[in-house]
Amino acid sequence: MDETIPILIYPDPALRARTRAVTAADRETLQGVLPRMFAAMYAAPGIGLAAPQVGLPLRFCIVDLAPNDERQPLTLINPEILAASQDVMTREEGCLSLPNQYADVTRPDGIRVRFQDPEGRVRTLDMEGLLATCVQHEIDHLNGVLFIDHLSALKRNMLVRRLAKEQRQARQA
Ligand code: NI
């Protein structure tokens, strides 16, 4: 198995850091870090991971909806949502930076996304369902936004307090 990379946990400030677009000069950085990010995501296991979650203030993320079955790795570099459906979907979300915390989030059910792949090709994909939810969640990360920011203050505070308590207990164990 590939070497992994540590995933930063809320409230690490890197999760809120401003990101910049990936350029050709970042190619080696990406080639080095992508296998480690996929390894960390599969090990967690999770279905998405964004660069700020591993301390890189760059606009790229990875997703794979089937970490335990046949893998379908997708790397989205400089992703942009070109269009979103009127139809919305409410789905339970979690985040590797907020382990064990889950809440319902409502988002457009379908999106059209333009991005570059690791070979530098520009691609446009229409996504719906879980993939659309996951990619919106990951693109949020590139803007310093976490799924808890979509919740009411009451619900967010409850979840953040529970996470802090669990992290404290984990450190003491
Ligand atoms: Ni996340």
Tab-separated table of C-alpha atoms and ligand atoms in Angstrom:
chain	number	residue	atom	x	y	z
A	1	MET	CA	0.000	0.000	0.000
A	2	ASP	CA	1.130	3.544	-0.743
A	3	GLU	CA	2.379	5.784	2.008
A	4	THR	CA	-0.425	7.955	3.379
A	5	ILE	CA	-0.546	11.588	4.462
A	6	PRO	CA	-2.057	12.896	7.711
A	7	ILE	CA	-5.567	14.358	7.416
A	8	LEU	CA	-5.995	17.572	9.410
A	9	ILE	CA	-8.815	17.671	11.945
A	10	TYR	CA	-11.187	20.565	12.641
A	11	PRO	CA	-10.530	23.285	13.851
A	12	ASP	CA	-7.111	23.214	12.152
A	13	PRO	CA	-6.746	26.656	10.507
A	14	ALA	CA	-5.497	25.058	7.266
A	15	LEU	CA	-9.124	24.009	6.659
A	16	ARG	CA	-10.075	27.677	6.405
A	17	ALA	CA	-6.984	28.859	4.477
A	18	ARG	CA	-7.265	30.672	1.168
A	19	THR	CA	-6.346	28.414	-1.766
A	20	ARG	CA	-4.834	29.227	-5.134
A	21	ALA	CA	-5.232	27.691	-8.580
A	22	VAL	CA	-2.981	24.790	-9.515
A	23	THR	CA	-0.495	25.702	-12.254
A	24	ALA	CA	1.952	23.716	-14.400
A	25	ALA	CA	4.622	24.501	-11.787
A	26	ASP	CA	2.652	22.410	-9.238
A	27	ARG	CA	2.772	19.282	-11.378
A	28	GLU	CA	5.539	17.583	-9.370
A	29	THR	CA	3.890	18.452	-6.064
A	30	LEU	CA	0.681	16.843	-7.267
A	31	GLN	CA	2.435	13.771	-8.643
A	32	GLY	CA	4.056	13.292	-5.247
A	33	VAL	CA	1.028	13.921	-3.097
A	34	LEU	CA	-1.853	12.380	-5.067
A	35	PRO	CA	-0.947	8.719	-4.373
A	36	ARG	CA	-0.577	9.560	-0.664
A	37	MET	CA	-3.918	11.367	-0.625
A	38	PHE	CA	-5.677	8.426	-2.295
A	39	ALA	CA	-4.019	6.057	0.185
A	40	ALA	CA	-5.171	8.203	3.131
A	41	MET	CA	-8.717	8.435	1.746
A	42	TYR	CA	-8.984	4.682	1.135
A	43	ALA	CA	-7.510	3.894	4.549
A	44	ALA	CA	-9.961	6.160	6.395
A	45	PRO	CA	-12.163	5.036	4.522
A	46	GLY	CA	-13.731	8.026	2.824
A	47	ILE	CA	-15.092	8.986	-0.589
A	48	GLY	CA	-13.504	12.407	-1.004
A	49	LEU	CA	-10.518	14.453	0.127
A	50	ALA	CA	-9.500	18.013	-0.706
A	51	ALA	CA	-6.004	19.519	-0.715
A	52	PRO	CA	-6.612	21.873	2.270
A	53	GLN	CA	-7.395	18.791	4.380
A	54	VAL	CA	-3.771	17.711	4.010
A	55	GLY	CA	-2.418	21.235	4.484
A	56	LEU	CA	-2.025	22.192	0.824
A	57	PRO	CA	-3.667	25.537	-0.070
A	58	LEU	CA	-4.257	24.433	-3.677
A	59	ARG	CA	-7.435	24.006	-5.699
A	60	PHE	CA	-7.695	20.282	-6.237
A	61	CYS	CA	-9.529	17.354	-4.707
A	62	ILE	CA	-9.985	13.633	-5.167
A	63	VAL	CA	-13.086	11.444	-5.039
A	64	ASP	CA	-13.892	7.770	-5.298
A	65	LEU	CA	-17.385	6.583	-4.434
A	66	ALA	CA	-16.353	2.952	-4.215
A	67	PRO	CA	-13.308	2.760	-1.941
A	68	ASN	CA	-14.009	-0.836	-0.931
A	69	ASP	CA	-15.179	-2.184	-4.265
A	70	GLU	CA	-13.914	-1.534	-7.735
A	71	ARG	CA	-12.046	1.735	-7.491
A	72	GLN	CA	-13.015	4.705	-9.629
A	73	PRO	CA	-10.477	7.374	-8.681
A	74	LEU	CA	-11.206	10.857	-9.950
A	75	THR	CA	-8.866	13.834	-9.524
A	76	LEU	CA	-10.380	17.272	-10.067
A	77	ILE	CA	-7.888	20.092	-10.555
A	78	ASN	CA	-9.159	23.688	-10.508
A	79	PRO	CA	-12.783	22.469	-10.534
A	80	GLU	CA	-15.560	24.917	-11.335
A	81	ILE	CA	-19.289	24.349	-11.079
A	82	LEU	CA	-20.684	25.635	-14.378
A	83	ALA	CA	-24.329	24.865	-13.645
A	84	ALA	CA	-26.480	23.399	-10.892
A	85	SER	CA	-29.946	21.847	-11.051
A	86	GLN	CA	-33.018	23.428	-9.494
A	87	ASP	CA	-33.765	20.057	-7.910
A	88	VAL	CA	-32.168	19.638	-4.520
A	89	MET	CA	-31.241	16.555	-2.540
A	90	THR	CA	-30.816	16.167	1.196
A	91	ARG	CA	-28.174	13.652	2.108
A	92	GLU	CA	-26.294	12.764	5.268
A	93	GLU	CA	-22.724	14.053	5.002
A	94	GLY	CA	-19.580	13.440	6.959
A	95	CYS	CA	-16.010	14.641	6.555
A	96	LEU	CA	-12.633	13.070	7.247
A	97	SER	CA	-11.667	16.331	9.001
A	98	LEU	CA	-14.644	15.943	11.375
A	99	PRO	CA	-14.464	12.216	12.135
A	100	ASN	CA	-17.639	10.465	13.310
A	101	GLN	CA	-19.813	13.551	12.817
A	102	TYR	CA	-22.724	13.396	10.385
A	103	ALA	CA	-25.575	15.697	9.450
A	104	ASP	CA	-28.105	16.221	6.673
A	105	VAL	CA	-27.112	18.811	4.085
A	106	THR	CA	-29.299	20.013	1.205
A	107	ARG	CA	-27.602	20.764	-2.114
A	108	PRO	CA	-28.455	20.791	-5.832
A	109	ASP	CA	-28.959	17.205	-7.015
A	110	GLY	CA	-27.117	17.709	-10.282
A	111	ILE	CA	-24.123	19.787	-11.327
A	112	ARG	CA	-21.959	20.347	-14.384
A	113	VAL	CA	-18.294	20.574	-13.421
A	114	ARG	CA	-15.304	21.638	-15.479
A	115	PHE	CA	-11.839	20.673	-14.249
A	116	GLN	CA	-8.403	19.545	-15.366
A	117	ASP	CA	-7.261	15.969	-14.930
A	118	PRO	CA	-3.701	15.124	-13.774
A	119	GLU	CA	-2.594	14.905	-17.414
A	120	GLY	CA	-3.665	18.517	-17.913
A	121	ARG	CA	-6.715	17.767	-20.064
A	122	VAL	CA	-9.765	19.963	-19.522
A	123	ARG	CA	-12.869	17.865	-18.863
A	124	THR	CA	-16.520	18.696	-18.305
A	125	LEU	CA	-18.725	16.172	-16.512
A	126	ASP	CA	-22.403	16.140	-15.587
A	127	MET	CA	-22.843	14.583	-12.170
A	128	GLU	CA	-25.868	13.660	-10.124
A	129	GLY	CA	-26.773	11.908	-6.904
A	130	LEU	CA	-24.037	10.969	-4.459
A	131	LEU	CA	-21.231	12.001	-6.831
A	132	ALA	CA	-22.748	15.504	-7.189
A	133	THR	CA	-23.069	15.802	-3.404
A	134	CYS	CA	-19.517	14.609	-2.827
A	135	VAL	CA	-17.958	16.912	-5.418
A	136	GLN	CA	-19.856	19.944	-4.076
A	137	HIS	CA	-18.613	19.072	-0.583
A	138	GLU	CA	-15.020	18.841	-1.854
A	139	ILE	CA	-15.221	22.087	-3.849
A	140	ASP	CA	-16.543	23.747	-0.686
A	141	HIS	CA	-13.269	22.699	1.001
A	142	LEU	CA	-11.327	24.616	-1.672
A	143	ASN	CA	-13.235	27.708	-0.533
A	144	GLY	CA	-12.610	27.070	3.164
A	145	VAL	CA	-16.206	25.902	3.626
A	146	LEU	CA	-17.087	22.812	5.676
A	147	PHE	CA	-20.360	20.866	5.647
A	148	ILE	CA	-21.123	22.146	9.155
A	149	ASP	CA	-21.310	25.668	7.679
A	150	HIS	CA	-24.525	24.566	5.932
A	151	LEU	CA	-26.184	23.704	9.268
A	152	SER	CA	-28.027	25.848	11.787
A	153	ALA	CA	-25.811	27.411	14.462
A	154	LEU	CA	-27.440	25.180	17.074
A	155	LYS	CA	-26.744	21.982	15.159
A	156	ARG	CA	-23.234	23.114	14.195
A	157	ASN	CA	-22.277	23.956	17.780
A	158	MET	CA	-23.597	20.640	19.030
A	159	LEU	CA	-21.570	18.742	16.452
A	160	VAL	CA	-18.386	20.773	17.036
A	161	ARG	CA	-18.619	20.242	20.792
A	162	ARG	CA	-19.150	16.516	20.338
A	163	LEU	CA	-16.120	16.319	18.037
A	164	ALA	CA	-13.929	18.240	20.526
A	165	LYS	CA	-15.008	15.928	23.337
A	166	GLU	CA	-14.313	12.800	21.287
A	167	GLN	CA	-10.910	14.110	20.213
A	168	ARG	CA	-10.046	14.879	23.845
A	169	GLN	CA	-11.064	11.394	24.912
A	170	ALA	CA	-9.095	9.845	22.057
A	171	ARG	CA	-5.956	11.705	23.146
A	172	GLN	CA	-6.381	10.525	26.731
A	173	ALA	CA	-7.021	6.910	25.751
B	1	NI	NI	-14.893	16.987	3.876
